mmCIF file of C-alpha atoms and ligand atoms in Angstrom:
data_model
loop_
_atom_site.group_PDB
_atom_site.id
_atom_site.type_symbol
_atom_site.label_atom_id
_atom_site.label_comp_id
_atom_site.label_asym_id
_atom_site.label_seq_id
_atom_site.Cartn_x
_atom_site.Cartn_y
_atom_site.Cartn_z
ATOM 1 C CA MET A 1 -16.373 15.440 45.515
ATOM 2 C CA ARG A 2 -18.091 17.694 42.931
ATOM 3 C CA ILE A 3 -20.534 15.722 40.828
ATOM 4 C CA GLU A 4 -21.282 16.726 37.360
ATOM 5 C CA GLU A 5 -24.581 14.973 35.855
ATOM 6 C CA THR A 6 -23.606 15.170 32.319
ATOM 7 C CA HIS A 7 -20.257 13.413 33.083
ATOM 8 C CA VAL A 8 -22.242 10.622 34.916
ATOM 9 C CA SER A 9 -24.085 10.273 31.544
ATOM 10 C CA ARG A 10 -20.998 10.101 29.559
ATOM 11 C CA LEU A 11 -19.505 7.474 31.806
ATOM 12 C CA ILE A 12 -22.288 5.303 31.316
ATOM 13 C CA THR A 13 -22.804 5.766 27.694
ATOM 14 C CA ARG A 14 -19.074 5.372 26.968
ATOM 15 C CA ARG A 15 -18.725 2.338 29.034
ATOM 16 C CA TYR A 16 -21.850 0.638 27.945
ATOM 17 C CA PHE A 17 -21.092 1.114 24.135
ATOM 18 C CA GLU A 18 -17.602 -0.120 24.587
ATOM 19 C CA LYS A 19 -18.859 -3.166 25.842
ATOM 20 C CA PHE A 20 -21.571 -3.484 23.310
ATOM 21 C CA ASP A 21 -19.115 -2.710 20.479
ATOM 22 C CA ASP A 22 -16.827 -5.461 21.743
ATOM 23 C CA CYS A 23 -19.735 -8.028 21.742
ATOM 24 C CA LEU A 24 -20.670 -7.524 18.123
ATOM 25 C CA GLU A 25 -18.568 -10.585 17.375
ATOM 26 C CA LEU A 26 -18.814 -13.262 19.866
ATOM 27 C CA ASP A 27 -17.835 -17.006 20.367
ATOM 28 C CA VAL A 28 -21.217 -17.700 22.152
ATOM 29 C CA ALA A 29 -24.181 -15.746 22.606
ATOM 30 C CA ILE A 30 -26.721 -17.220 25.320
ATOM 31 C CA VAL A 31 -30.267 -16.311 24.841
ATOM 32 C CA GLY A 32 -31.906 -16.356 28.361
ATOM 33 C CA GLY A 33 -30.356 -15.621 31.982
ATOM 34 C CA GLY A 34 -32.211 -18.616 33.906
ATOM 35 C CA PRO A 35 -30.251 -21.225 35.794
ATOM 36 C CA SER A 36 -28.908 -23.055 32.737
ATOM 37 C CA GLY A 37 -27.995 -19.901 30.835
ATOM 38 C CA LEU A 38 -26.145 -18.405 33.873
ATOM 39 C CA THR A 39 -24.382 -21.828 34.534
ATOM 40 C CA ALA A 40 -23.272 -21.939 30.875
ATOM 41 C CA ALA A 41 -22.166 -18.344 30.946
ATOM 42 C CA TRP A 42 -19.929 -18.912 34.064
ATOM 43 C CA LYS A 43 -18.431 -22.065 32.728
ATOM 44 C CA LEU A 44 -17.809 -20.835 29.339
ATOM 45 C CA ALA A 45 -16.250 -17.362 30.492
ATOM 46 C CA GLU A 46 -14.120 -19.577 32.929
ATOM 47 C CA ARG A 47 -12.667 -21.337 30.033
ATOM 48 C CA GLY A 48 -11.767 -18.113 28.252
ATOM 49 C CA VAL A 49 -14.664 -18.145 25.576
ATOM 50 C CA LYS A 50 -15.903 -14.855 24.854
ATOM 51 C CA VAL A 51 -19.509 -15.173 25.752
ATOM 52 C CA ALA A 52 -22.425 -12.614 26.411
ATOM 53 C CA LEU A 53 -25.809 -13.390 27.835
ATOM 54 C CA LEU A 54 -28.823 -11.536 26.640
ATOM 55 C CA GLU A 55 -31.903 -11.393 28.802
ATOM 56 C CA ARG A 56 -35.318 -9.775 27.999
ATOM 57 C CA LYS A 57 -36.242 -8.856 31.538
ATOM 58 C CA LEU A 58 -34.556 -6.340 33.981
ATOM 59 C CA SER A 59 -33.351 -8.807 36.131
ATOM 60 C CA ILE A 60 -31.526 -12.130 35.297
ATOM 61 C CA GLY A 61 -32.434 -15.361 36.934
ATOM 62 C CA GLY A 62 -35.287 -16.758 35.067
ATOM 63 C CA GLY A 63 -37.596 -18.967 37.083
ATOM 64 C CA MET A 64 -35.051 -19.617 39.837
ATOM 65 C CA TRP A 65 -36.012 -16.806 42.134
ATOM 66 C CA GLY A 66 -39.235 -18.366 43.264
ATOM 67 C CA GLY A 67 -38.461 -21.896 44.045
ATOM 68 C CA GLY A 68 -41.680 -23.585 44.018
ATOM 69 C CA MET A 69 -44.900 -21.557 43.797
ATOM 70 C CA CYS A 70 -43.114 -18.384 44.970
ATOM 71 C CA TRP A 71 -41.913 -20.434 48.225
ATOM 72 C CA ASN A 72 -38.221 -19.368 47.576
ATOM 73 C CA VAL A 73 -36.455 -22.614 48.403
ATOM 74 C CA LEU A 74 -35.150 -25.127 45.545
ATOM 75 C CA VAL A 75 -34.022 -28.577 45.423
ATOM 76 C CA VAL A 76 -30.877 -30.167 43.945
ATOM 77 C CA GLN A 77 -29.803 -33.857 43.793
ATOM 78 C CA GLU A 78 -26.435 -35.393 44.995
ATOM 79 C CA ASP A 79 -25.006 -35.141 41.262
ATOM 80 C CA SER A 80 -25.450 -31.579 40.722
ATOM 81 C CA ARG A 81 -24.883 -29.934 44.161
ATOM 82 C CA HIS A 82 -21.296 -29.305 43.244
ATOM 83 C CA VAL A 83 -22.367 -26.598 40.824
ATOM 84 C CA LEU A 84 -24.096 -24.597 43.725
ATOM 85 C CA ALA A 85 -21.298 -25.432 46.075
ATOM 86 C CA GLU A 86 -18.664 -24.338 43.737
ATOM 87 C CA ALA A 87 -20.584 -20.936 43.448
ATOM 88 C CA GLY A 88 -20.486 -20.643 47.249
ATOM 89 C CA VAL A 89 -24.108 -21.525 47.764
ATOM 90 C CA SER A 90 -25.143 -22.914 51.384
ATOM 91 C CA LEU A 91 -26.661 -26.255 50.889
ATOM 92 C CA THR A 92 -28.705 -28.390 53.524
ATOM 93 C CA ASP A 93 -28.470 -32.019 53.244
ATOM 94 C CA GLU A 94 -32.054 -33.408 53.536
ATOM 95 C CA GLY A 95 -31.215 -37.005 53.293
ATOM 96 C CA GLU A 96 -31.741 -39.582 50.635
ATOM 97 C CA GLY A 97 -29.743 -37.348 48.043
ATOM 98 C CA TYR A 98 -31.965 -34.384 48.320
ATOM 99 C CA PHE A 99 -30.415 -30.983 49.020
ATOM 100 C CA THR A 100 -32.203 -27.655 49.406
ATOM 101 C CA ALA A 101 -30.751 -24.046 48.764
ATOM 102 C CA ASP A 102 -32.096 -20.509 49.303
ATOM 103 C CA ALA A 103 -33.354 -19.648 45.783
ATOM 104 C CA VAL A 104 -32.445 -15.996 46.193
ATOM 105 C CA GLU A 105 -28.849 -17.073 47.246
ATOM 106 C CA ALA A 106 -28.501 -19.516 44.475
ATOM 107 C CA THR A 107 -29.693 -17.085 41.809
ATOM 108 C CA THR A 108 -27.424 -14.165 42.935
ATOM 109 C CA SER A 109 -24.466 -16.579 43.387
ATOM 110 C CA LEU A 110 -24.844 -17.959 39.890
ATOM 111 C CA ALA A 111 -25.272 -14.512 38.424
ATOM 112 C CA ALA A 112 -22.052 -13.125 40.264
ATOM 113 C CA LYS A 113 -20.071 -15.944 39.123
ATOM 114 C CA ALA A 114 -21.086 -15.420 35.507
ATOM 115 C CA CYS A 115 -20.198 -11.912 35.790
ATOM 116 C CA GLN A 116 -16.931 -12.248 37.816
ATOM 117 C CA ALA A 117 -15.705 -14.869 35.255
ATOM 118 C CA GLY A 118 -16.041 -12.396 32.519
ATOM 119 C CA THR A 119 -19.533 -12.999 30.836
ATOM 120 C CA ARG A 120 -20.944 -9.647 29.298
ATOM 121 C CA ILE A 121 -24.597 -9.453 30.420
ATOM 122 C CA PHE A 122 -27.220 -7.383 28.521
ATOM 123 C CA ASN A 123 -30.430 -7.378 30.399
ATOM 124 C CA CYS A 124 -33.427 -5.368 28.953
ATOM 125 C CA LEU A 125 -32.573 -6.819 25.678
ATOM 126 C CA SER A 126 -34.612 -9.192 23.604
ATOM 127 C CA VAL A 127 -33.908 -11.690 20.957
ATOM 128 C CA GLU A 128 -36.269 -11.419 18.167
ATOM 129 C CA ASP A 129 -34.816 -13.379 15.507
ATOM 130 C CA VAL A 130 -31.531 -15.142 14.179
ATOM 131 C CA ARG A 131 -29.052 -14.582 11.487
ATOM 132 C CA VAL A 132 -28.657 -17.674 8.986
ATOM 133 C CA ARG A 133 -25.846 -18.167 6.418
ATOM 134 C CA ASP A 134 -25.366 -20.918 4.146
ATOM 135 C CA VAL A 135 -21.985 -22.436 4.907
ATOM 136 C CA GLU A 136 -20.494 -25.028 2.455
ATOM 137 C CA GLY A 137 -23.994 -26.175 1.493
ATOM 138 C CA GLU A 138 -25.277 -26.100 5.033
ATOM 139 C CA THR A 139 -27.723 -23.466 6.713
ATOM 140 C CA ARG A 140 -25.994 -22.290 9.841
ATOM 141 C CA VAL A 141 -27.202 -19.738 12.623
ATOM 142 C CA ASP A 142 -24.252 -17.408 13.130
ATOM 143 C CA GLY A 143 -26.014 -14.418 14.667
ATOM 144 C CA LEU A 144 -28.990 -13.015 16.775
ATOM 145 C CA VAL A 145 -31.204 -10.047 15.745
ATOM 146 C CA ILE A 146 -31.948 -8.094 18.848
ATOM 147 C CA ASN A 147 -33.954 -5.251 20.041
ATOM 148 C CA SER A 148 -34.377 -3.263 23.170
ATOM 149 C CA SER A 149 -37.067 -4.834 25.625
ATOM 150 C CA PRO A 150 -38.817 -1.460 26.137
ATOM 151 C CA VAL A 151 -39.283 -1.242 22.348
ATOM 152 C CA GLU A 152 -40.644 -4.645 22.245
ATOM 153 C CA MET A 153 -43.012 -4.085 25.079
ATOM 154 C CA ALA A 154 -44.232 -0.888 23.687
ATOM 155 C CA GLY A 155 -44.779 -2.491 20.344
ATOM 156 C CA LEU A 156 -42.854 0.320 18.566
ATOM 157 C CA HIS A 157 -42.007 -0.018 14.945
ATOM 158 C CA VAL A 158 -38.230 0.445 15.493
ATOM 159 C CA ASP A 159 -35.676 -1.835 13.396
ATOM 160 C CA PRO A 160 -33.261 -4.290 15.429
ATOM 161 C CA LEU A 161 -29.573 -4.572 15.480
ATOM 162 C CA VAL A 162 -27.365 -7.816 14.827
ATOM 163 C CA ILE A 163 -24.669 -9.483 16.712
ATOM 164 C CA GLY A 164 -22.676 -12.254 15.319
ATOM 165 C CA CYS A 165 -21.354 -15.330 17.172
ATOM 166 C CA ARG A 166 -19.926 -18.839 16.211
ATOM 167 C CA TYR A 167 -22.663 -20.415 18.463
ATOM 168 C CA VAL A 168 -26.250 -19.525 19.858
ATOM 169 C CA MET A 169 -27.249 -21.064 23.078
ATOM 170 C CA GLU A 170 -31.072 -21.529 23.245
ATOM 171 C CA ALA A 171 -31.735 -21.067 27.276
ATOM 172 C CA THR A 172 -35.224 -19.398 26.889
ATOM 173 C CA GLY A 173 -36.795 -22.147 28.959
ATOM 174 C CA HIS A 174 -40.169 -23.394 28.256
ATOM 175 C CA ALA A 175 -40.962 -20.689 25.726
ATOM 176 C CA LEU A 176 -38.093 -22.004 23.263
ATOM 177 C CA GLU A 177 -38.285 -18.561 21.254
ATOM 178 C CA VAL A 178 -35.017 -18.965 19.457
ATOM 179 C CA LEU A 179 -35.991 -22.377 17.986
ATOM 180 C CA HIS A 180 -39.677 -21.405 17.136
ATOM 181 C CA THR A 181 -38.543 -18.492 15.324
ATOM 182 C CA LEU A 182 -35.892 -20.419 13.410
ATOM 183 C CA VAL A 183 -38.343 -22.930 12.454
ATOM 184 C CA ARG A 184 -41.154 -20.724 11.618
ATOM 185 C CA LYS A 185 -39.494 -18.530 9.528
ATOM 186 C CA ASN A 186 -37.038 -20.692 7.650
ATOM 187 C CA GLY A 187 -38.906 -24.066 7.440
ATOM 188 C CA VAL A 188 -35.589 -25.864 8.429
ATOM 189 C CA ARG A 189 -35.362 -29.248 10.014
ATOM 190 C CA LEU A 190 -33.748 -29.711 13.390
ATOM 191 C CA ASP A 191 -31.968 -32.490 14.548
ATOM 192 C CA THR A 192 -34.717 -34.063 16.402
ATOM 193 C CA PRO A 193 -36.726 -37.217 15.424
ATOM 194 C CA SER A 194 -39.658 -35.567 13.419
ATOM 195 C CA GLY A 195 -37.303 -32.543 12.263
ATOM 196 C CA GLY A 196 -39.323 -30.190 14.255
ATOM 197 C CA ILE A 197 -39.848 -29.014 17.993
ATOM 198 C CA GLU A 198 -41.239 -32.111 19.821
ATOM 199 C CA GLY A 199 -42.891 -30.319 22.477
ATOM 200 C CA GLU A 200 -42.765 -30.607 26.331
ATOM 201 C CA LYS A 201 -44.549 -33.540 28.169
ATOM 202 C CA SER A 202 -46.273 -33.190 31.626
ATOM 203 C CA MET A 203 -44.420 -33.806 35.071
ATOM 204 C CA TRP A 204 -42.431 -36.540 35.720
ATOM 205 C CA ALA A 205 -39.337 -35.264 37.585
ATOM 206 C CA GLU A 206 -37.146 -38.400 37.714
ATOM 207 C CA ARG A 207 -37.125 -38.900 33.993
ATOM 208 C CA ALA A 208 -37.000 -35.049 33.198
ATOM 209 C CA GLU A 209 -33.903 -34.588 35.280
ATOM 210 C CA ALA A 210 -32.245 -37.760 33.550
ATOM 211 C CA THR A 211 -33.134 -36.459 29.922
ATOM 212 C CA THR A 212 -32.207 -32.595 30.560
ATOM 213 C CA PRO A 213 -28.522 -33.266 30.157
ATOM 214 C CA GLU A 214 -28.909 -35.858 27.424
ATOM 215 C CA ASN A 215 -31.058 -33.397 25.492
ATOM 216 C CA THR A 216 -28.525 -30.612 25.761
ATOM 217 C CA ARG A 217 -26.965 -30.667 22.314
ATOM 218 C CA GLU A 218 -26.333 -29.070 18.935
ATOM 219 C CA ILE A 219 -30.030 -29.321 17.576
ATOM 220 C CA PHE A 220 -29.255 -27.201 14.531
ATOM 221 C CA PRO A 221 -25.978 -25.826 12.859
ATOM 222 C CA GLY A 222 -24.725 -23.325 15.303
ATOM 223 C CA VAL A 223 -27.544 -23.516 17.852
ATOM 224 C CA TRP A 224 -27.306 -25.442 21.285
ATOM 225 C CA VAL A 225 -30.183 -26.094 23.383
ATOM 226 C CA CYS A 226 -29.758 -25.787 27.113
ATOM 227 C CA GLY A 227 -32.058 -26.157 30.385
ATOM 228 C CA MET A 228 -35.687 -26.503 29.979
ATOM 229 C CA ALA A 229 -35.532 -25.619 26.268
ATOM 230 C CA ALA A 230 -33.470 -28.900 25.902
ATOM 231 C CA ASN A 231 -36.442 -30.945 27.147
ATOM 232 C CA ALA A 232 -39.125 -28.861 25.564
ATOM 233 C CA SER A 233 -37.437 -29.240 22.151
ATOM 234 C CA HIS A 234 -37.150 -32.904 22.570
ATOM 235 C CA GLY A 235 -40.459 -34.039 23.841
ATOM 236 C CA ALA A 236 -39.397 -34.755 27.287
ATOM 237 C CA TYR A 237 -40.962 -34.360 30.642
ATOM 238 C CA ARG A 238 -40.856 -31.474 33.096
ATOM 239 C CA MET A 239 -39.369 -31.515 36.480
ATOM 240 C CA GLY A 240 -41.051 -28.641 38.654
ATOM 241 C CA PRO A 241 -38.610 -26.873 41.160
ATOM 242 C CA VAL A 242 -35.831 -29.555 41.105
ATOM 243 C CA PHE A 243 -32.896 -27.454 39.381
ATOM 244 C CA GLY A 244 -29.948 -30.029 39.267
ATOM 245 C CA GLY A 245 -30.809 -30.884 35.594
ATOM 246 C CA MET A 246 -30.530 -27.107 34.677
ATOM 247 C CA LEU A 247 -27.211 -26.696 36.341
ATOM 248 C CA LEU A 248 -25.816 -29.976 34.785
ATOM 249 C CA SER A 249 -27.116 -28.862 31.357
ATOM 250 C CA GLY A 250 -25.482 -25.545 31.559
ATOM 251 C CA GLU A 251 -22.104 -27.273 32.643
ATOM 252 C CA LYS A 252 -22.336 -29.904 29.623
ATOM 253 C CA ALA A 253 -23.145 -27.184 26.836
ATOM 254 C CA ALA A 254 -20.226 -25.065 28.330
ATOM 255 C CA ASP A 255 -17.776 -27.886 28.353
ATOM 256 C CA ALA A 256 -18.759 -29.265 24.681
ATOM 257 C CA ILE A 257 -18.692 -25.694 23.064
ATOM 258 C CA ALA A 258 -15.508 -24.743 24.822
ATOM 259 C CA THR A 259 -13.808 -27.948 23.875
ATOM 260 C CA ALA A 260 -15.201 -27.336 20.135
ATOM 261 C CA LEU A 261 -13.628 -23.972 20.231
ATOM 262 C CA GLY A 262 -10.371 -25.199 21.286
ATOM 263 C CA LYS A 263 -10.569 -23.605 24.929
HETATM 264 C C1 48H B 1 -34.099 -12.621 25.656
HETATM 265 C C2 48H B 1 -35.638 -14.177 26.609
HETATM 266 C C3 48H B 1 -35.941 -14.497 25.493
HETATM 267 C C4 48H B 1 -35.627 -13.720 24.257
HETATM 268 C C5 48H B 1 -36.869 -15.699 26.897
HETATM 269 O O1 48H B 1 -37.016 -20.278 32.019
HETATM 270 P P1 48H B 1 -35.658 -20.082 32.665
HETATM 271 O O2 48H B 1 -35.450 -20.035 34.004
HETATM 272 O O3 48H B 1 -34.832 -21.098 31.853
HETATM 273 P P2 48H B 1 -33.981 -22.585 32.283
HETATM 274 O O4 48H B 1 -34.119 -23.427 31.294
HETATM 275 O O5 48H B 1 -32.395 -21.953 32.700
HETATM 276 O O6 48H B 1 -34.617 -22.880 33.725
HETATM 277 C C6 48H B 1 -35.761 -23.473 33.618
HETATM 278 C C7 48H B 1 -36.464 -23.214 35.194
HETATM 279 O O7 48H B 1 -36.402 -21.995 35.480
HETATM 280 C C8 48H B 1 -37.946 -23.802 34.971
HETATM 281 O O8 48H B 1 -38.569 -22.965 34.479
HETATM 282 C C9 48H B 1 -38.180 -25.077 35.202
HETATM 283 C C10 48H B 1 -37.122 -26.073 36.031
HETATM 284 N N1 48H B 1 -39.346 -25.402 35.248
HETATM 285 C C11 48H B 1 -39.879 -26.945 35.412
HETATM 286 C C12 48H B 1 -41.248 -26.841 35.367
HETATM 287 O O9 48H B 1 -41.765 -28.081 35.426
HETATM 288 O O10 48H B 1 -41.912 -25.963 35.147
HETATM 289 O O11 48H B 1 -35.178 -18.697 32.087
HETATM 290 C C13 48H B 1 -35.209 -18.442 30.587
HETATM 291 C C14 48H B 1 -34.888 -16.898 30.583
HETATM 292 C C15 48H B 1 -35.979 -15.908 31.148
HETATM 293 O O12 48H B 1 -35.301 -15.061 31.945
HETATM 294 C C16 48H B 1 -36.681 -15.060 30.051
HETATM 295 O O13 48H B 1 -37.011 -13.814 30.340
HETATM 296 C C17 48H B 1 -35.444 -15.248 28.909
HETATM 297 O O14 48H B 1 -34.787 -16.379 29.048
HETATM 298 N N2 48H B 1 -35.922 -14.956 27.488
HETATM 299 N N3 48H B 1 -34.347 -13.351 26.876
HETATM 300 N N4 48H B 1 -34.761 -12.606 24.497
HETATM 301 N N5 48H B 1 -36.365 -13.753 23.178
HETATM 302 N N6 48H B 1 -37.217 -15.374 25.930
#
């Protein structure tokens, strides 16, 4: 076969911009490709929701690759192992309700599930702001302001672009980037006890695992919090390399949003 380099370039640009153009109006835009965002993406796409996942880094997977302290094994519990099992991940029953999985297998399997279900993934793309609108007297987030990660990293003064969506999913983990920007720039109140970001508490894995799904909710009109961001926004504890709550959080958010969208 003869290979023409410019044709390779044409194929890439054509397909990429077709995908990008189709994602300018989404049902759900997920910010962050960690375990919670990937699970949510998979489950939303499976329900027929038009969803894209935006990830700043070259690789998706967030904090899942390294298990604990770069020792790439992770732990899930009895009530969440079905998510990894459904993704085809091998689990080892360690007794007393603990299961272990290879962190790399778990990350790549969730990513494959999300892609194969129909999620459009944009890596190397950073969310730098939100779009807000007043809808019937209520301020609502209905889009994301995005830029190329290399532009962000180089500190170049290049204006961003915007994608619209019915719901944003804040899945940026400990950093809570979407919520911090929303609150700082717009002075709005979140649906939390203080009306602001409550912050993250120290390690208490059992409590943290219970509260992660509980705190997974619409925290501001149009914005769902998911994964570690759910706990970090609600003043809850951290859990270390126990990943069950992340998976259940993604599953819960996807189910609630798909249902709200009538899917
Ligand atoms: C685009 C962005 C932006 C941005 C950040 O941290 P994550 O793995 O998120 P979760 O919540 O799915 O999983 C948390 C888990 O990995 C973890 O840290 C745990 C369990 N910690 C417990 C403990 O005690 O420490 O992934 C978030 C992703 C990352 O890949 C970021 O690069 C990405 O979000 N991201 N992407 N635009 N503005 N900000």
